[in-house]
Amino acid sequence: MEEQKYKYIRKGDGTVCRLIRIGTRKSELARIQTKSVAEKLKELHPDISLEIVAMSTIGDKILDTALSKIGEKSLFTKELETALEKNMVDLVVHSLKDLPTTLPPGFTIAAVLKRENPHDAVVLHPKHVGKTLDTLPEKSVIGTSSLRRAAQLKRRFPHLEFKDIRGNLNTRLKKLDEKEDFAAIILAAAGLKRMGWENRISQILEPGDCMYAVGQGALAVEVRAKDTDLLEMLSVLNDTETVLRCISERAFLRHLEGGCSVPVAVHTLVKDSQLYLTGAVYSLDGSESLKDTMQTSIAASDKSSEEGDQQEEHVGVTALKVCSVSQANAERLGVELASLLLSKGAKEILTVARQLNDAR
Ligand code: DPM
């Protein structure tokens, strides 16, 4: 059903204010993430009224198949975008890593919030507590359905075996603890922290063991691109460093033509106004890999702060108030690093990885 463009409500004191409806997936993690963004927004704009609307997505309904096998793009985002399109909600909060690097026309990311710990974490079966991936027994089974995690960890820890595990975080922890199928599972530290399960983290994986996914640990707010008033309102949520790191990561992935189901990993760092991007592609078994690092300046120029409000999109992100020159530099960095890896044979590695994964 089409709804009117904006909704207004009358408050107790008789004043009328705009009601902003925020769409979220129904999983506990999604609700927690949405609530945290809503609270920040309310703090920065005390005059608005917020309502949270929860919906199931395909990714939530298909629980028995590995993500990388379902083959549906925008797995977790489609229903939410339909609700946005029909004006049933005004914003949607996502984990940035679940958002494709090219959004459907008419949508944009208005804010990328300060990143949580972007690294992956090891959660051990209670009987293995005290061990690490290095010291787990030969042929221990590790649960992950991320091709990226499996490829890197197979390479680094050849004594371990890897099996798919699906379901939301609650389901996965249950599968780990209540059965003997897995010695450990690998999850994003950020998700565990947001769920209040930090105490289950036995080991944080360093870049030498496993680099993270593009956008991992950052929350994004998606809106209708034409809603310039919302773009403006949400711009206060942007964390400059996170925005620039994530733009470079997304540009890298987009230029490689990777999706959420290819073994591509990144690491970014900001130091002395330089943005460093390390990116890698892997064969499914980790035996082949290409990895390199490049850097660019992200010093905000005076000129650009005046231009800060111009509405420019970089790999799906429209971050008003973040220096547009820096954003363009970050995007270029991602494209250049991808070009470098492509020139060394990244395309072939990814094509074979896709074919093998489809044939699994
Ligand atoms: C994407 C991947 C996974 C999610 C692939 C990857 C993990 C799938 C799996 C694109 N989305 O990381 O290589 O382990 O089977 C997802 C999680 C979060 C957002 C959970 C997780 C929370 C962390 C965040 C699922 N999406 O990765 O443990 O906000 O970044």
Coordinates of C-alpha atoms and ligand atoms in Angstrom, one line a residue:
M1 CA 0.0 0.0 0.0
E2 CA 1.3 3.4 -0.9
E3 CA 1.4 5.8 2.0
Q4 CA 1.5 9.5 2.2
K5 CA 5.0 11.0 1.8
Y6 CA 5.6 12.1 5.4
K7 CA 3.8 11.2 8.6
Y8 CA 3.3 13.7 11.3
I9 CA 2.2 13.1 14.9
R10 CA 0.8 15.4 17.5
K11 CA 2.7 15.3 20.7
G12 CA 1.3 15.6 24.3
D13 CA 2.0 19.3 24.4
G14 CA 0.0 19.9 21.2
T15 CA 3.0 20.5 18.9
V16 CA 3.2 18.6 15.6
C17 CA 6.4 16.9 14.6
R18 CA 7.6 14.6 11.8
L19 CA 7.5 10.9 12.5
I20 CA 10.5 9.1 11.2
R21 CA 9.9 5.4 10.7
I22 CA 13.0 3.2 10.8
G23 CA 12.9 -0.3 9.1
T24 CA 14.9 -3.2 10.6
R25 CA 15.3 -6.9 10.1
K26 CA 13.7 -9.0 12.9
S27 CA 16.9 -10.6 14.2
E28 CA 18.0 -9.6 17.6
L29 CA 21.3 -8.2 16.3
A30 CA 19.4 -6.1 13.7
R31 CA 17.1 -4.8 16.4
I32 CA 19.9 -3.9 18.7
Q33 CA 21.8 -2.1 15.9
T34 CA 18.7 -0.2 14.9
K35 CA 17.9 0.8 18.4
S36 CA 21.4 2.2 18.9
V37 CA 21.2 4.3 15.8
A38 CA 17.7 5.5 16.7
E39 CA 19.0 6.6 20.2
K40 CA 21.9 8.5 18.7
L41 CA 19.6 10.2 16.2
K42 CA 17.2 11.2 19.0
E43 CA 20.1 12.6 21.0
L44 CA 21.2 14.8 18.1
H45 CA 17.7 15.8 17.0
P46 CA 15.5 15.8 20.2
D47 CA 12.6 17.4 18.2
I48 CA 11.9 14.4 16.0
S49 CA 9.7 11.4 16.7
L50 CA 11.0 7.9 15.8
E51 CA 9.2 4.6 15.3
I52 CA 10.9 1.2 14.6
V53 CA 9.3 -1.2 12.1
A54 CA 10.6 -4.8 12.0
M55 CA 10.5 -7.0 8.9
S56 CA 11.8 -10.5 7.9
T57 CA 14.1 -10.7 4.8
I58 CA 15.0 -13.6 2.5
G59 CA 18.3 -14.0 4.3
D60 CA 16.4 -14.5 7.6
K61 CA 14.0 -17.0 6.1
I62 CA 16.5 -19.3 4.4
L63 CA 18.4 -20.7 7.3
D64 CA 19.7 -24.0 6.0
T65 CA 21.8 -22.9 3.0
A66 CA 25.1 -21.2 3.0
L67 CA 24.8 -17.5 2.2
S68 CA 27.2 -17.8 -0.7
K69 CA 25.1 -20.5 -2.3
I70 CA 21.7 -18.8 -2.3
G71 CA 22.8 -16.6 -5.1
E72 CA 20.4 -13.8 -4.4
K73 CA 21.9 -10.4 -4.3
S74 CA 20.9 -8.0 -1.6
L75 CA 19.8 -11.0 0.5
F76 CA 19.1 -9.0 3.7
T77 CA 18.1 -5.8 2.1
K78 CA 15.5 -6.3 -0.6
E79 CA 12.3 -6.3 1.5
L80 CA 13.6 -3.3 3.5
E81 CA 14.3 -1.4 0.3
T82 CA 10.8 -2.2 -1.0
A83 CA 9.4 -0.7 2.2
L84 CA 11.5 2.4 1.7
E85 CA 10.4 2.7 -1.9
K86 CA 6.7 2.5 -0.9
N87 CA 7.2 5.2 1.8
M88 CA 6.3 2.7 4.5
V89 CA 9.6 3.5 6.3
D90 CA 11.9 6.5 5.9
L91 CA 15.3 4.9 6.9
V92 CA 16.8 1.5 7.2
V93 CA 19.7 0.5 9.4
H94 CA 22.0 -2.2 8.0
S95 CA 25.4 -3.7 8.7
L96 CA 27.4 -2.0 6.0
K97 CA 29.0 -5.3 5.0
D98 CA 25.5 -6.6 3.9
L99 CA 24.9 -3.7 1.5
P100 CA 26.0 -4.3 -2.1
T101 CA 28.6 -1.9 -3.4
T102 CA 26.1 -0.7 -6.0
L103 CA 22.7 0.0 -4.5
P104 CA 19.5 -0.1 -6.6
P105 CA 18.6 3.2 -8.2
G106 CA 16.9 5.7 -5.9
F107 CA 18.6 4.6 -2.7
T108 CA 21.7 5.9 -1.0
I109 CA 23.6 5.5 2.3
A110 CA 23.2 8.8 4.2
A111 CA 25.5 7.8 7.1
V112 CA 28.2 5.4 8.1
L113 CA 28.6 5.4 11.9
K114 CA 31.9 5.0 13.9
R115 CA 33.2 1.5 13.3
E116 CA 33.2 -1.1 16.0
N117 CA 36.2 -3.6 16.1
P118 CA 36.2 -4.8 12.4
H119 CA 38.1 -8.0 13.1
D120 CA 36.8 -11.6 13.2
A121 CA 36.7 -13.5 16.4
V122 CA 37.0 -17.2 17.4
V123 CA 34.3 -18.5 19.7
L124 CA 35.3 -21.9 21.1
H125 CA 33.2 -24.9 22.1
P126 CA 33.2 -24.9 26.0
K127 CA 35.4 -28.0 26.1
H128 CA 38.2 -26.3 24.2
V129 CA 38.3 -23.1 26.3
G130 CA 41.9 -22.0 26.7
K131 CA 43.0 -23.1 23.2
T132 CA 43.6 -21.0 20.1
L133 CA 43.3 -21.9 16.4
D134 CA 47.0 -22.9 16.6
T135 CA 46.6 -25.3 19.5
L136 CA 43.3 -26.9 18.6
P137 CA 43.7 -30.6 17.8
E138 CA 44.4 -31.8 14.3
K139 CA 41.2 -32.0 12.1
S140 CA 39.1 -29.9 14.5
V141 CA 36.1 -28.6 12.7
I142 CA 35.6 -24.9 12.5
G143 CA 32.1 -23.5 11.6
T144 CA 31.9 -20.7 9.1
S145 CA 30.0 -20.2 5.8
S146 CA 32.1 -17.2 4.8
L147 CA 34.3 -18.1 1.8
R148 CA 36.6 -15.2 2.9
R149 CA 37.1 -16.6 6.4
A150 CA 37.5 -20.2 5.2
A151 CA 40.0 -19.4 2.5
Q152 CA 42.3 -17.4 4.7
L153 CA 42.1 -19.7 7.7
K154 CA 42.7 -22.9 5.5
R155 CA 45.9 -21.2 4.3
R156 CA 47.1 -20.2 7.7
F157 CA 45.9 -23.2 9.8
P158 CA 46.2 -26.2 7.5
H159 CA 45.6 -28.7 10.4
L160 CA 41.9 -27.5 10.7
E161 CA 38.8 -28.4 8.8
F162 CA 36.0 -26.1 7.8
K163 CA 32.2 -26.6 7.5
D164 CA 29.3 -24.3 6.8
I165 CA 27.1 -23.1 9.7
R166 CA 24.1 -20.9 9.1
G167 CA 21.5 -19.1 11.1
N168 CA 21.5 -15.9 13.2
L169 CA 24.0 -15.4 16.0
N170 CA 21.8 -17.0 18.6
T171 CA 21.3 -20.1 16.5
R172 CA 25.0 -20.5 15.8
L173 CA 26.1 -20.2 19.4
K174 CA 23.5 -22.8 20.2
K175 CA 24.7 -25.1 17.5
L176 CA 28.2 -24.7 18.8
D177 CA 27.5 -25.2 22.5
E178 CA 24.8 -27.9 22.5
K179 CA 26.3 -30.3 19.9
E180 CA 29.7 -31.7 19.1
D181 CA 29.8 -30.7 15.5
F182 CA 32.1 -27.8 15.8
A183 CA 35.3 -27.1 17.9
A184 CA 34.9 -23.4 17.2
I185 CA 33.0 -20.9 15.1
I186 CA 34.2 -17.6 13.5
L187 CA 32.1 -14.5 13.9
A188 CA 32.6 -10.8 13.6
A189 CA 33.7 -9.3 16.9
A190 CA 31.4 -6.4 16.3
G191 CA 28.2 -8.5 16.2
L192 CA 29.3 -10.4 19.3
K193 CA 30.0 -7.2 21.2
R194 CA 26.6 -5.7 20.2
M195 CA 24.8 -8.8 21.5
G196 CA 26.6 -8.6 24.8
W197 CA 28.6 -11.7 24.1
E198 CA 32.1 -10.3 24.2
N199 CA 33.0 -12.7 27.0
R200 CA 32.7 -15.6 24.4
I201 CA 35.5 -14.2 22.3
S202 CA 38.6 -16.4 22.8
Q203 CA 40.8 -14.9 20.1
I204 CA 40.7 -11.8 17.9
L205 CA 42.1 -12.6 14.4
E206 CA 45.0 -10.4 13.5
P207 CA 45.4 -9.3 9.8
G208 CA 48.1 -11.9 9.4
D209 CA 45.6 -14.6 10.2
C210 CA 42.4 -13.3 8.7
M211 CA 41.6 -9.9 7.2
Y212 CA 38.0 -8.6 7.5
A213 CA 35.2 -8.1 5.1
V214 CA 34.5 -4.8 3.3
G215 CA 32.5 -2.6 5.6
Q216 CA 32.6 -5.1 8.5
G217 CA 31.8 -3.6 11.9
A218 CA 30.2 -0.4 10.6
L219 CA 26.5 0.4 10.6
A220 CA 24.9 2.3 7.7
V221 CA 21.7 4.2 7.3
E222 CA 20.0 3.8 3.9
V223 CA 17.4 6.3 2.7
R224 CA 15.6 7.4 -0.5
A225 CA 18.2 9.4 -2.4
K226 CA 15.7 12.2 -3.1
D227 CA 15.1 12.8 0.6
T228 CA 17.6 15.6 0.9
D229 CA 16.2 16.7 4.2
L230 CA 16.9 13.3 5.7
L231 CA 20.4 13.2 4.1
E232 CA 21.0 16.5 5.9
M233 CA 19.5 15.3 9.2
L234 CA 21.5 12.1 9.2
S235 CA 24.8 13.7 8.2
V236 CA 25.6 14.3 11.9
L237 CA 25.9 10.5 12.3
N238 CA 28.8 10.2 9.9
D239 CA 32.2 9.3 11.4
T240 CA 34.8 10.8 9.0
E241 CA 37.5 8.1 9.4
T242 CA 35.0 5.3 9.1
V243 CA 33.4 6.9 6.0
L244 CA 36.7 7.2 4.2
R245 CA 37.9 3.7 5.1
C246 CA 34.7 2.1 4.0
I247 CA 34.5 4.1 0.8
S248 CA 38.0 2.8 -0.2
E249 CA 37.1 -0.8 0.8
R250 CA 33.8 -0.7 -1.2
A251 CA 35.5 0.9 -4.2
F252 CA 38.1 -2.0 -4.1
L253 CA 35.3 -4.6 -4.0
R254 CA 33.2 -3.0 -6.6
H255 CA 36.1 -2.6 -9.0
L256 CA 37.0 -6.3 -8.5
E257 CA 33.4 -7.1 -9.3
G258 CA 33.1 -9.0 -6.1
G259 CA 29.9 -9.5 -4.2
C260 CA 29.2 -10.7 -0.7
S261 CA 30.1 -14.2 -1.7
V262 CA 33.7 -14.0 -3.0
P263 CA 36.9 -14.6 -1.0
V264 CA 37.9 -10.9 -0.8
A265 CA 39.3 -9.3 2.4
V266 CA 40.6 -5.9 3.4
H267 CA 42.4 -4.0 6.1
T268 CA 42.4 -0.2 6.4
L269 CA 44.3 2.3 8.6
V270 CA 44.3 6.0 9.0
K271 CA 47.6 7.6 10.2
D272 CA 48.9 11.1 9.8
S273 CA 46.2 12.1 7.3
Q274 CA 47.1 9.1 5.2
L275 CA 44.6 6.3 4.4
Y276 CA 46.2 2.9 3.9
L277 CA 44.2 0.1 2.2
T278 CA 45.4 -3.5 2.1
G279 CA 43.2 -5.7 -0.1
A280 CA 43.4 -9.4 -1.0
V281 CA 41.7 -12.1 -3.1
Y282 CA 42.0 -15.8 -2.4
S283 CA 41.2 -19.1 -4.1
L284 CA 38.6 -21.1 -2.2
D285 CA 41.2 -23.3 -0.5
G286 CA 43.5 -20.4 0.2
S287 CA 46.4 -21.9 -1.8
E288 CA 46.5 -18.9 -4.2
S289 CA 46.3 -15.3 -3.1
L290 CA 47.1 -11.8 -4.2
K291 CA 47.6 -9.1 -1.7
D292 CA 48.9 -5.5 -1.8
T293 CA 48.7 -2.2 0.1
M294 CA 48.4 1.4 -1.3
Q295 CA 47.9 4.7 0.4
T296 CA 46.4 8.2 -0.3
S297 CA 46.2 11.5 1.4
I298 CA 42.9 12.3 3.2
A299 CA 43.9 15.7 4.7
A300 CA 40.7 17.8 4.6
S301 CA 41.4 20.9 2.5
D302 CA 39.9 24.3 3.5
K303 CA 38.3 24.5 0.1
S304 CA 36.5 21.2 0.5
S305 CA 34.8 22.2 3.8
E306 CA 32.9 24.8 1.9
E307 CA 32.0 22.2 -0.7
G308 CA 31.1 19.8 2.1
D309 CA 27.4 20.0 1.5
Q310 CA 27.4 19.1 -2.2
Q311 CA 25.5 15.9 -2.8
E312 CA 28.0 13.5 -4.3
E313 CA 27.8 9.8 -4.2
H314 CA 30.8 7.5 -3.6
V315 CA 30.1 3.7 -4.0
G316 CA 26.6 4.2 -2.7
V317 CA 27.5 6.6 0.2
T318 CA 26.3 10.2 0.2
A319 CA 28.1 11.5 3.3
L320 CA 27.3 15.3 3.5
K321 CA 29.8 17.2 5.7
V322 CA 32.7 14.8 5.1
C323 CA 35.4 16.5 2.9
S324 CA 34.4 15.6 -0.7
V325 CA 38.0 15.7 -1.9
S326 CA 39.0 13.1 0.7
Q327 CA 36.0 11.0 -0.3
A328 CA 37.1 11.1 -4.0
N329 CA 40.6 10.2 -3.0
A330 CA 39.4 7.2 -0.9
E331 CA 37.3 5.9 -3.8
R332 CA 40.2 6.3 -6.2
L333 CA 42.5 4.4 -3.8
G334 CA 40.1 1.4 -3.8
V335 CA 39.9 1.4 -7.6
E336 CA 43.7 1.7 -8.0
L337 CA 44.4 -1.2 -5.6
A338 CA 41.8 -3.3 -7.4
S339 CA 43.4 -2.5 -10.8
L340 CA 46.8 -3.5 -9.4
L341 CA 45.5 -6.9 -8.3
L342 CA 43.5 -7.4 -11.5
S343 CA 46.7 -6.8 -13.4
K344 CA 48.3 -9.6 -11.4
G345 CA 45.5 -12.1 -12.1
A346 CA 42.8 -11.4 -9.5
K347 CA 40.1 -11.9 -12.1
E348 CA 41.1 -15.5 -12.8
I349 CA 41.3 -16.3 -9.1
L350 CA 37.8 -15.0 -8.5
T351 CA 36.3 -16.5 -11.6
V352 CA 37.5 -20.0 -10.5
A353 CA 36.4 -19.4 -6.9
R354 CA 32.9 -18.5 -8.1
Q355 CA 32.7 -21.6 -10.4
L356 CA 33.9 -23.9 -7.7
N357 CA 31.5 -22.4 -5.2
D358 CA 28.6 -22.8 -7.6
A359 CA 29.5 -26.4 -8.1
R360 CA 29.7 -27.3 -4.4
Ligands
DPM1 C1 28.5 -11.1 4.9 C2 29.3 -12.2 5.3 C3 28.7 -12.6 6.6 C4 27.6 -11.8 6.9 C5 30.4 -12.8 4.6 C6 31.8 -12.5 5.2 C7 29.2 -13.8 7.4 C8 28.6 -15.1 6.9 C9 28.9 -16.3 7.7 C10 28.6 -10.3 3.7 N1 27.5 -10.9 5.9 O1 31.9 -11.9 6.3 O2 32.8 -12.9 4.6 O3 29.7 -16.2 8.7 O4 28.3 -17.3 7.4 C11 26.9 -10.6 9.0 C12 27.3 -10.5 10.4 C13 27.3 -9.1 10.7 C14 26.8 -8.4 9.6 C15 27.7 -11.6 11.2 C16 29.2 -12.0 11.1 C17 27.7 -8.5 12.1 C18 29.0 -7.7 12.0 C19 28.9 -6.4 11.3 C20 26.7 -11.8 8.1 N2 26.5 -9.3 8.6 O5 29.9 -11.7 10.2 O6 29.6 -12.7 12.1 O7 28.0 -5.5 11.6 O8 29.8 -6.1 10.4

